[in-house]
Coordinates of C-alpha atoms in Angstrom, one line a residue:
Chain A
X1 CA 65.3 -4.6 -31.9
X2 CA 67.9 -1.9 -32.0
X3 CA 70.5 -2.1 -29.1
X4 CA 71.2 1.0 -27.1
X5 CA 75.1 1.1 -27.6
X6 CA 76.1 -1.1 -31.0
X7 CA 76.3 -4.2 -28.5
X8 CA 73.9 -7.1 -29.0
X9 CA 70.7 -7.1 -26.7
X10 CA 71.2 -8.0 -23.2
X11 CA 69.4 -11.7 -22.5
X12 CA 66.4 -11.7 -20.9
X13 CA 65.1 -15.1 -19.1
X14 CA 62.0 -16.3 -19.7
X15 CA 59.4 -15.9 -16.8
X16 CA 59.8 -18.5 -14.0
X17 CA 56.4 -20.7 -14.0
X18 CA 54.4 -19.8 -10.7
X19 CA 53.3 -23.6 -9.8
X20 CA 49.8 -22.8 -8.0
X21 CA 49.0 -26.2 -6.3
X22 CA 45.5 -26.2 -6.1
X23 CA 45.2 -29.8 -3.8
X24 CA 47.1 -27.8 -0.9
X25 CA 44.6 -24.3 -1.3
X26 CA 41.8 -26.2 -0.9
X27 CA 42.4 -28.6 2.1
X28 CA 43.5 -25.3 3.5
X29 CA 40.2 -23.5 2.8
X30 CA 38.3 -26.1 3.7
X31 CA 34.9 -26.3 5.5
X32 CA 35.1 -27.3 9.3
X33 CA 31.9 -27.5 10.9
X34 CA 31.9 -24.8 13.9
X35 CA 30.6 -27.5 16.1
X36 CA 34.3 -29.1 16.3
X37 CA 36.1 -26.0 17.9
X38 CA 36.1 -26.4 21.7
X39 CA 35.2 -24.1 23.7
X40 CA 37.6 -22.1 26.2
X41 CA 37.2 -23.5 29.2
X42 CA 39.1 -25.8 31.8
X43 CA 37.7 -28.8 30.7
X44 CA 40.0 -32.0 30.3
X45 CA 40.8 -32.4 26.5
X46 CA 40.2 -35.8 26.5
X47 CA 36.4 -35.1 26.9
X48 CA 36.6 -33.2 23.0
X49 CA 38.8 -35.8 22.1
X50 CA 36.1 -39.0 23.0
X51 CA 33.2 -36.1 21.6
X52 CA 34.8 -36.1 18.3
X53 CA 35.2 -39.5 17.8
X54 CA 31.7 -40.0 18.8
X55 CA 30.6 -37.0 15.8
X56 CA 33.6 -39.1 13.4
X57 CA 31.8 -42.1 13.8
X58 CA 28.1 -40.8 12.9
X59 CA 29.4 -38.7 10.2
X60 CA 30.8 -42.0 8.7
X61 CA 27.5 -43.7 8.6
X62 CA 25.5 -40.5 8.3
X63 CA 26.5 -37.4 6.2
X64 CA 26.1 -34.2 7.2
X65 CA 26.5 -31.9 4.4
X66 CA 28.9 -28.6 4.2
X67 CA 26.3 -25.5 5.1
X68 CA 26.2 -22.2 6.7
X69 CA 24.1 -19.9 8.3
X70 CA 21.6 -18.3 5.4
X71 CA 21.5 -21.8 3.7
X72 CA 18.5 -23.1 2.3
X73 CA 17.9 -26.6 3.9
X74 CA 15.1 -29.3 3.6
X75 CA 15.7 -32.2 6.8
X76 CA 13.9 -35.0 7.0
X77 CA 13.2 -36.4 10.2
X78 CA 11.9 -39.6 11.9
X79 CA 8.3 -39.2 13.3
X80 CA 6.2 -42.0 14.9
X81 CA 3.1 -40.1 15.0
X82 CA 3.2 -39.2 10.8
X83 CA 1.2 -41.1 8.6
X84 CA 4.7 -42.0 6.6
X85 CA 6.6 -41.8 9.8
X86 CA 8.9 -39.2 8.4
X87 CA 8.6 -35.5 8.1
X88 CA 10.2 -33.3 5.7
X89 CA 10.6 -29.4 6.8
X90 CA 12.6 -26.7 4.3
X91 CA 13.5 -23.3 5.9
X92 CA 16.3 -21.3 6.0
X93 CA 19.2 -21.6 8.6
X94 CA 19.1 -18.6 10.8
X95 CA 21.5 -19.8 13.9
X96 CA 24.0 -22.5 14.2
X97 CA 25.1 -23.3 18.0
X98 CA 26.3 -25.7 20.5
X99 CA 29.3 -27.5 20.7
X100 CA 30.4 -31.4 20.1
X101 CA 27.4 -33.5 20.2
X102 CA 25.1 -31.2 21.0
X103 CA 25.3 -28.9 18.1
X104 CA 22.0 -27.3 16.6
X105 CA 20.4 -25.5 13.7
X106 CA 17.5 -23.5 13.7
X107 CA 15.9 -23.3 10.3
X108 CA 13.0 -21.2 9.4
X109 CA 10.0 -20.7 6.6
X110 CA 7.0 -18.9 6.8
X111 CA 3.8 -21.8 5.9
X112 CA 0.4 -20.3 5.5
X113 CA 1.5 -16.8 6.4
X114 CA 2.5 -18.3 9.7
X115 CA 6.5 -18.0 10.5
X116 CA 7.9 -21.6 11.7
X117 CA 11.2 -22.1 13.6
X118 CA 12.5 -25.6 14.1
X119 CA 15.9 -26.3 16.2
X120 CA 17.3 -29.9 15.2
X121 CA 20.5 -31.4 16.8
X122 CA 23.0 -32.2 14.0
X123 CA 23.9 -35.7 15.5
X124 CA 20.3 -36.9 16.5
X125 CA 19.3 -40.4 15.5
X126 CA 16.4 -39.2 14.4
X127 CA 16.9 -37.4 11.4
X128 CA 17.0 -39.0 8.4
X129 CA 18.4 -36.6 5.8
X130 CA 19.9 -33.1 5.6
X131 CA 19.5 -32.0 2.2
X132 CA 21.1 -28.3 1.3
X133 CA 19.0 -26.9 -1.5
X134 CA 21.0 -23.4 -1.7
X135 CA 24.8 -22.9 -0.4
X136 CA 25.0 -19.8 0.2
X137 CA 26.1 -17.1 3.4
X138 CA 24.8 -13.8 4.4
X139 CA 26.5 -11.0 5.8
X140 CA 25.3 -11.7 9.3
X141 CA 26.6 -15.1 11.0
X142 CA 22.9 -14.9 12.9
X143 CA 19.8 -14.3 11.2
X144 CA 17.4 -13.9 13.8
X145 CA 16.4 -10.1 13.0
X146 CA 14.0 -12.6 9.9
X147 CA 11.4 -12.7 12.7
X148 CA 10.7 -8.6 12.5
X149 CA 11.5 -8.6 8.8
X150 CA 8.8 -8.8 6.3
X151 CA 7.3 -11.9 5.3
X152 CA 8.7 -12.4 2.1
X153 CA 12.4 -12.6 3.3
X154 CA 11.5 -15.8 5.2
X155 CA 9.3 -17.4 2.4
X156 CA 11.0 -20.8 0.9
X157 CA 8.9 -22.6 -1.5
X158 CA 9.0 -26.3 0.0
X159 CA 9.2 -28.1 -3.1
X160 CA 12.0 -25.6 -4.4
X161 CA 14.7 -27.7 -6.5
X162 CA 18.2 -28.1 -4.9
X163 CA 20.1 -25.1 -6.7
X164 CA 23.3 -26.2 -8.8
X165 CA 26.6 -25.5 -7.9
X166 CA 30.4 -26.3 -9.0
X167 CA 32.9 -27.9 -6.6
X168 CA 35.5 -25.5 -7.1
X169 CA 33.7 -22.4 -7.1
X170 CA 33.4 -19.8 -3.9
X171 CA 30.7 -19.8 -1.5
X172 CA 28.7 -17.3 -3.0
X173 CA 27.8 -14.4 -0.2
X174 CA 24.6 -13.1 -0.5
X175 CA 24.5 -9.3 -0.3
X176 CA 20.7 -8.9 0.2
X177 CA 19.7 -6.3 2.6
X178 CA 16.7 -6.9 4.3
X179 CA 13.3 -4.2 5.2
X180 CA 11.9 -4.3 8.6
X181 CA 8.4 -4.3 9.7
X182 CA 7.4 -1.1 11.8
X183 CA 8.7 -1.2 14.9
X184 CA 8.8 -2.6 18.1
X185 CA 11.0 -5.3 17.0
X186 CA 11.7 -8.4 19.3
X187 CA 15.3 -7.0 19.8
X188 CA 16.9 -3.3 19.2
X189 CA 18.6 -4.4 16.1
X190 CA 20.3 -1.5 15.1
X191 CA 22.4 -1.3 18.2
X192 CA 25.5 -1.8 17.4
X193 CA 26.2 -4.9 19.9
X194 CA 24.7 -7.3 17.4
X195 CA 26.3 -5.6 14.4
X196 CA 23.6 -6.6 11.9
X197 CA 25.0 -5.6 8.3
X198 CA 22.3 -7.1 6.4
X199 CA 19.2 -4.8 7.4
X200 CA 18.5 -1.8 5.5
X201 CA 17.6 0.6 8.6
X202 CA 14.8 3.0 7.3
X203 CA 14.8 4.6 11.0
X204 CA 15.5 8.8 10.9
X205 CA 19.2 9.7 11.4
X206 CA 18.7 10.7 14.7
X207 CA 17.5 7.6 16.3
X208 CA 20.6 5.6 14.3
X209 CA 23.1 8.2 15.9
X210 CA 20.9 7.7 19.5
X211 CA 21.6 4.0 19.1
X212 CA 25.4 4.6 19.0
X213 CA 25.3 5.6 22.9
X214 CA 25.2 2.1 22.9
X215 CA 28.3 1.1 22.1
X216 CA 31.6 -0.1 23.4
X217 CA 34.5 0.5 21.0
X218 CA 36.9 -1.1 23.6
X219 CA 35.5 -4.4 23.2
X220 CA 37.6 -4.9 19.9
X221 CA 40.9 -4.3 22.0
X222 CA 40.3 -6.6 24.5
X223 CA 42.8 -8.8 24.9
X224 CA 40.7 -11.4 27.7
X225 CA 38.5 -12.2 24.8
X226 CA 40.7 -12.8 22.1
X227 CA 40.5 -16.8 21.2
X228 CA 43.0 -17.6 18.6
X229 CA 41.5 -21.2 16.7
X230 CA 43.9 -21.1 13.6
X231 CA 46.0 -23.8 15.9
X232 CA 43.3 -25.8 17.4
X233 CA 41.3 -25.5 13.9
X234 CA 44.6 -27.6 11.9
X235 CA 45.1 -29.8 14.4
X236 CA 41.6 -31.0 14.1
X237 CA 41.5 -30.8 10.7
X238 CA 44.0 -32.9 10.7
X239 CA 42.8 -35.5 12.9
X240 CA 38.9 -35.4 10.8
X241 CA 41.1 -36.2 7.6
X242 CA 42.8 -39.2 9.2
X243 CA 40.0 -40.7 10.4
X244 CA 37.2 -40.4 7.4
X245 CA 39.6 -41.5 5.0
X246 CA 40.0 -44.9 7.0
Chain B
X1 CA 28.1 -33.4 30.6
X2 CA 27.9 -34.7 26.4
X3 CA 23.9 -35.6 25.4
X4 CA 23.2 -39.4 24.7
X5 CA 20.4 -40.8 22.8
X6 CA 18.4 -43.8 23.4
X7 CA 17.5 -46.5 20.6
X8 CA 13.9 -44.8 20.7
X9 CA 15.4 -41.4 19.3
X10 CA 15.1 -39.7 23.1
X11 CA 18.2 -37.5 24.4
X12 CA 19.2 -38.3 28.3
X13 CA 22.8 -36.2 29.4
X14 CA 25.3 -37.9 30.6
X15 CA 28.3 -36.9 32.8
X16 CA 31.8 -38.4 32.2
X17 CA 33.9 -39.9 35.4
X18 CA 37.3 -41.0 34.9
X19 CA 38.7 -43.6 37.1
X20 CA 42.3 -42.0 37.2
X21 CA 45.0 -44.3 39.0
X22 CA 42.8 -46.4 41.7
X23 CA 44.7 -48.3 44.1
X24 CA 43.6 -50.4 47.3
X25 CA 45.2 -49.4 50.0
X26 CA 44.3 -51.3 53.3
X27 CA 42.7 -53.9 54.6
X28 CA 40.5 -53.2 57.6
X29 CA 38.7 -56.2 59.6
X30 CA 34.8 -56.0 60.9
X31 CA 36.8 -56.1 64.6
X32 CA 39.5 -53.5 64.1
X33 CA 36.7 -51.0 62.7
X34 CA 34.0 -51.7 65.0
X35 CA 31.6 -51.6 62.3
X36 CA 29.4 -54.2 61.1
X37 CA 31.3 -54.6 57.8
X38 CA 34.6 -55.2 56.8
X39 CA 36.8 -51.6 55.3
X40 CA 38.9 -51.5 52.1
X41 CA 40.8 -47.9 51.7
X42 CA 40.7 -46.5 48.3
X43 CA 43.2 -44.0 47.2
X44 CA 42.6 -41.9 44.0
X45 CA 44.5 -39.7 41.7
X46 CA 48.4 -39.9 41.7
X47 CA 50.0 -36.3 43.4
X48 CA 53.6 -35.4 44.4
X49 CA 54.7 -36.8 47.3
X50 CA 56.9 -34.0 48.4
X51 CA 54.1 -31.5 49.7
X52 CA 53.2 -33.9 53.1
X53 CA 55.3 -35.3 55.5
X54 CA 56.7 -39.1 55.7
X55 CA 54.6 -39.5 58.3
X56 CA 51.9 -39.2 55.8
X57 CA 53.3 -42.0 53.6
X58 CA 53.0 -45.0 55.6
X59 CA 49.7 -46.2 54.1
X60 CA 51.3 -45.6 50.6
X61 CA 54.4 -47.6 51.5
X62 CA 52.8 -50.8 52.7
X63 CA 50.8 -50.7 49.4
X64 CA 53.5 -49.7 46.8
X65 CA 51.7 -47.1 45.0
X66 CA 52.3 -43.0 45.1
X67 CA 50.7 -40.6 47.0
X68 CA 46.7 -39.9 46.2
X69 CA 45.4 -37.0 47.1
X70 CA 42.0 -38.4 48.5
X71 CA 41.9 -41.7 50.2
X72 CA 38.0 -43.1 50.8
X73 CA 36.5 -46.5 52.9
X74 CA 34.2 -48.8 51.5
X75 CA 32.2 -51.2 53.3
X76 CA 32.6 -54.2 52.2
X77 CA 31.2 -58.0 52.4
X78 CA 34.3 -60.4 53.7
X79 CA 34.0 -62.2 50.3
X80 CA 34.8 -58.8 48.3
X81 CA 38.0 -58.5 50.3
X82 CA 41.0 -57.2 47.4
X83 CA 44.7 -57.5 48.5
X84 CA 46.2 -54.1 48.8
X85 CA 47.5 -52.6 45.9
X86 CA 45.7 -53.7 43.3
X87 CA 44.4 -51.4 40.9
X88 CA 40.8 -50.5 40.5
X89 CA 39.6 -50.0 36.6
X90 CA 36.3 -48.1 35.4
X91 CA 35.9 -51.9 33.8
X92 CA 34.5 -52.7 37.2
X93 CA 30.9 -51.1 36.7
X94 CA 29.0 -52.3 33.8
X95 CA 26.6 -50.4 31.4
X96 CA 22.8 -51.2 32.9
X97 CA 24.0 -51.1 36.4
X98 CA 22.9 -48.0 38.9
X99 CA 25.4 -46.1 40.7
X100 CA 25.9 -43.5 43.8
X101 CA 27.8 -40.2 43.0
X102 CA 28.9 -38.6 46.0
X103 CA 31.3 -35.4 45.5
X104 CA 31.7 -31.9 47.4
X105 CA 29.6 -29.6 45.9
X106 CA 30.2 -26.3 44.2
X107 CA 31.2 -23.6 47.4
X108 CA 29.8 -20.3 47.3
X109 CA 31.3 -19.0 50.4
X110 CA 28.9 -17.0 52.6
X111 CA 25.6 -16.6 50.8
X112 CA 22.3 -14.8 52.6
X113 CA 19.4 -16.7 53.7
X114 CA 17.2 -16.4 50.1
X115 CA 19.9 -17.7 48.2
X116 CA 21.1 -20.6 50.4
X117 CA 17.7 -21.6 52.1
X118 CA 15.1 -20.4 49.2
X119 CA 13.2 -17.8 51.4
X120 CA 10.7 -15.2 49.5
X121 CA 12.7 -12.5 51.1
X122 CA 10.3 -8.8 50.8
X123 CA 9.0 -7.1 48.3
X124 CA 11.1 -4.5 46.5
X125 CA 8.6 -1.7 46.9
X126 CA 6.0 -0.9 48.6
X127 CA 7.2 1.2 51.4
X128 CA 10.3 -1.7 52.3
X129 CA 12.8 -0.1 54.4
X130 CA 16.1 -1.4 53.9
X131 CA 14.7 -5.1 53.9
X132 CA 14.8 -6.7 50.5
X133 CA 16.8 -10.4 51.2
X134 CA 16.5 -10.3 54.9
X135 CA 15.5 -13.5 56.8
X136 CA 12.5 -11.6 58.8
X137 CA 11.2 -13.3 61.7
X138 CA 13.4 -15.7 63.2
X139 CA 11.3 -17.4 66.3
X140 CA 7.9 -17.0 68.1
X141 CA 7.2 -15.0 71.0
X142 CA 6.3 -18.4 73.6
X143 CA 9.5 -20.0 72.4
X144 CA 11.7 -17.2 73.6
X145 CA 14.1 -18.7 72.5
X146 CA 16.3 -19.0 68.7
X147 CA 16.0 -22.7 67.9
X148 CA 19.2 -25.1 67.1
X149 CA 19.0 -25.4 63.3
X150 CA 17.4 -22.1 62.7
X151 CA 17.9 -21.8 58.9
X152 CA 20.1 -18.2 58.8
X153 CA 22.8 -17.2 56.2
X154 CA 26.0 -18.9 56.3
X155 CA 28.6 -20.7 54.5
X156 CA 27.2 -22.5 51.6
X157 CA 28.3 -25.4 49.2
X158 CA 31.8 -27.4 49.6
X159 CA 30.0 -29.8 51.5
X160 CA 29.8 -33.9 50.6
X161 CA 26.4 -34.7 49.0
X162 CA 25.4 -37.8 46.9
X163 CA 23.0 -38.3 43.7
X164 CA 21.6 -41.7 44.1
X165 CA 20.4 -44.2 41.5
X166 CA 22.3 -42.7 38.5
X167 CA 22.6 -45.4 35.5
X168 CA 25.9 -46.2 33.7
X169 CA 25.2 -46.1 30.2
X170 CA 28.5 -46.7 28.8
X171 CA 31.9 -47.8 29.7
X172 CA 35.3 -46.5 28.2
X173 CA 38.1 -49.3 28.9
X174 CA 40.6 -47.8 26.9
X175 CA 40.6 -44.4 29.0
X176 CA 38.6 -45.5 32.0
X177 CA 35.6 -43.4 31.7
X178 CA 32.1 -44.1 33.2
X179 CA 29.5 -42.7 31.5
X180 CA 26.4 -42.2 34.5
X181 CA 23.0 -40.8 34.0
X182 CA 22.2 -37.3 34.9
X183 CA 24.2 -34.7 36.9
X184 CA 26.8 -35.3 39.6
X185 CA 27.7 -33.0 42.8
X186 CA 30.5 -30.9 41.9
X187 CA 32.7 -28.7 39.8
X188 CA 34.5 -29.8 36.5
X189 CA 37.6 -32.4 37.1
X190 CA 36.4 -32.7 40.8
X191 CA 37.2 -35.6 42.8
X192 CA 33.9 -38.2 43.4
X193 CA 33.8 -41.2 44.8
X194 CA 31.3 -43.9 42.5
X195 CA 29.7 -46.7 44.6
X196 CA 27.5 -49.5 43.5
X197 CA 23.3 -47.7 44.3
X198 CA 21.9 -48.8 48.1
X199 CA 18.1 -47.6 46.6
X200 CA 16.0 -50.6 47.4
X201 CA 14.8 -50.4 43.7
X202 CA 17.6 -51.3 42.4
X203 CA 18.9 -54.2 44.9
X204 CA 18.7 -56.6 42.2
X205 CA 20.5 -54.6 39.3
X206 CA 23.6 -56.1 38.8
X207 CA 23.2 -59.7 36.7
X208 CA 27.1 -61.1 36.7
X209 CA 29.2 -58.1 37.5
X210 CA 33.3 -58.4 37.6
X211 CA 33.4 -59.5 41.3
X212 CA 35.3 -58.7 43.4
X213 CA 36.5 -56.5 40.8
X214 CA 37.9 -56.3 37.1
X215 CA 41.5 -57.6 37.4
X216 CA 43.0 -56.0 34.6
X217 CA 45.8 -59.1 33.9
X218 CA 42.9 -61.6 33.7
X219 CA 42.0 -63.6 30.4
X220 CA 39.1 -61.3 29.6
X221 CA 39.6 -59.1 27.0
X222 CA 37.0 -56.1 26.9
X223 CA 36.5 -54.5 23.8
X224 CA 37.2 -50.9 24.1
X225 CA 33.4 -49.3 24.5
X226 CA 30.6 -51.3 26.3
X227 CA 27.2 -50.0 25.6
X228 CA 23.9 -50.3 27.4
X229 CA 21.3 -52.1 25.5
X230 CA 19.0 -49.0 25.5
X231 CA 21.2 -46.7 23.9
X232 CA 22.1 -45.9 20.3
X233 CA 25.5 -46.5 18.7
X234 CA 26.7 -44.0 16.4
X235 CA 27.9 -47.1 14.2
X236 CA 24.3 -48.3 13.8
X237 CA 22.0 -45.8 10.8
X238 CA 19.5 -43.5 11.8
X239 CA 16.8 -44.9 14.0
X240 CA 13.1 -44.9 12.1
X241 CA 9.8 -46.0 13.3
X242 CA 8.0 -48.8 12.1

């Protein structure tokens, strides 16, 4: 290289190697089941605390797999009245709620053109199996606008193969947006208090702009509502890590 | 309240009580209380002694133990009598046995007549003056008269009221918690006073309790969770049916 005045070329250090530690991104990233935040309330915290053992210890002898809401599931549960005395059931999960033991999932599939809805409770005895077929989430964390969508969106085949996926890769988000049957609906779903992204609103512009009367832009600023987990969330992850590695 | 599920797969709900710093305090005799039963005083949860005066304390002092802030009798049998200042433990119930809750309930302050005695009140149309949640009639013509007990509105709730025949399912002797069938009178961290059931049904309940009670420096040694045999233990696998 030619030098700028005669002199030799001024030293350049080599690049300093960025280590990425990959072990410490993922346990930060990493999947804790909604039902383990508790609530806001004035409720003693020994009460979670004795809860979460209580989840720890079925989750030892039980597993309840990583899933969110717009997964494909299949669940098996205990049945004395079957002829095998279990009963399988597939469907998507539309709505995840309740808090420490009493957590739920709603999962739905339409069967011989008739929609089904089935709410199991994560920590029952009676369930035998949770199996997640697809891993994936929508843009909506509650999918109960499938009831007035069209059939097809809430079709699962129930002998559909569990769908592949690598460890390390991203939950995949599942863009689809989804057509409506004529209206009435069972809810005004394009008001913007349940701020649905994954409907594709065919309605005229005027009714869509009508719908914004609806809305309350303060709601974002209010400071009574925040709830900041990112605290509460480590601890607990913290304490869930302790205790299933024992 | 946390749900509970039997070994049959069914859910019940439960309510948590913790037994937080019981003490004895006194000693009453059948002939000083004029009852037909002999008195123990209870004291519950620890509070600063600094708010009442020393006049207040006395009981305390003879015991040895801090101020409660609720102090409750029991009648006792004279061969349940426990010297004063011993300290009570949630170990003293066991799972299968049934229990009485009694609590203040939740106060409302004044409520109308619909919402504290369950009257229709008047339709909301229909030609209704200015009479939606009103009582309406409150006597008869012959009686001239209002009787005593007339259900009218009035304060409502804060008031002592007991659940009876509520089942302990589980016992925490690590933290002292009593895990009882059902709902309780009351608001959240309330205090309540737990007593062993008086329904006939369930006169013959208790096989071999902890009596007089569970003397925490005996020779026993309690694990830390003691379960009913009904329900399911989280460290057992899913139930199935046969």
């Amino acid at each position: 290289r030619v030098s700028s005045d005669g002199k030799p070329p001024k030293f350049q250090p080599p690049p300093k190697p960025v280590i990425i530690d990959r072990k410490t991104q993922k346990e930060e990233r990493r999947f804790l089941s909604p039902e383990f935040i508790p609530p806001r309330g004035r409720t003693d915290p020994l009460k979670y605390y004795l809860e979460r053992k209580d989840m720890i210890q079925r989750r030892k002898v039980f597993n309840i797999p990583e899933f969110y809401v717009g997964s494909v599931l299949a669940v098996t549960t205990a049945d004395p009245y079957a002829s095998d005395k279990s009963k399988r059931f597939v469907g998507i999960c539309i709505q995840r709620g309740g808090k420490g033991l009493g957590a739920t999932f709603v999962l739905r599939n339409v069967i011989e053109d008739q929609g089904v809805e089935i709410c199991y409770e994560l920590y029952s005895p009676r369930i035998q199996a949770i199996e997640v077929l697809k891993l994936e989430k929508r843009l909506d964390e509650n999918l109960m606008y499938l009831r007035d969508a069209l059939p097809e969106y809430s079709t699962f085949d129930v002998n559909m193969k569990p769908v592949p996926r690598m460890d390390h890769e991203d939950i995949p988000v599942n863009k689809l947006q989804v057509r409506m049957k004529p209206k009435p609906w069972s809810k005004r779903w394009e008001r913007p208090k349940y701020n649905i992204k994954g409907i594709k609103f065919e309605l005229p512009e005027h009714k869509m702009k009508a719908a914004q009367k609806w809305s309350q832009p303060w709601l974002e600023f209010d400071m009574l509502r925040e709830y900041d987990t990112s605290k509460i969330e480590e601890k607990i992850r913290k304490e869930l890590s302790k205790e299933l590695e024992k | 309240m946390m749900p509970i599920w039997t070994k049959s797969g069914e859910k019940r709900a439960v309510t948590l009580l913790k037994v937080q710093d019981c003490h004895v305090l006194r000693y009453v005799s059948k002939e000083e209380s004029g009852g037909k039963t002999a008195k123990l005083l209870v004291g519950g949860k620890n509070v600063s002694p600094f708010s009442k005066p020393e006049s207040a304390h006395e009981i305390f002092k003879e015991a040895g133990v801090p101020r409660k802030q609720k102090v409750t009798t029991f009648n006792v049998t004279e061969d349940a009598i426990i010297k004063p200042g011993t300290p009570l433990y949630a170990a003293h119930f066991r799972p299968g046995q049934f229990v009485d809750v009694t609590a203040k309930t939740i106060g409302k302050g004044f409520q109308g007549v619909v919402k504290r005695w369950g009257f229709k009140g008047q339709p909301a149309s229909h030609g209704q003056t200015k009479t939606h949640r009103r009582p309406g009639a409150i006597s008869t013509n012959k009686a001239a008269k209002v009787y005593r007990g007339k259900k009218m509105p009035g304060k409502m709730g804060n008031i002592y009221r007991t659940s009876f025949g509520l089942k302990v399912w589980r016992i925490n002797t690590k933290h002292d918690i009593i895990y009882v069938n059902g709902s309780v009178p009351g608001h959240t961290n309330c205090l309540v006073k737990v007593r062993d059931s008086k329904l006939p049904t369930y006169k013959d309940c208790n096989k071999n309790p902890p009596f007089p009670t569970f003397f925490a420096d005996g020779d026993e040694e309690l694990p830390e969770d003691l379960f009913d045999k009904e329900i399911f233990q989280f460290t057992d696998s899913s139930v199935t049916f046969a």
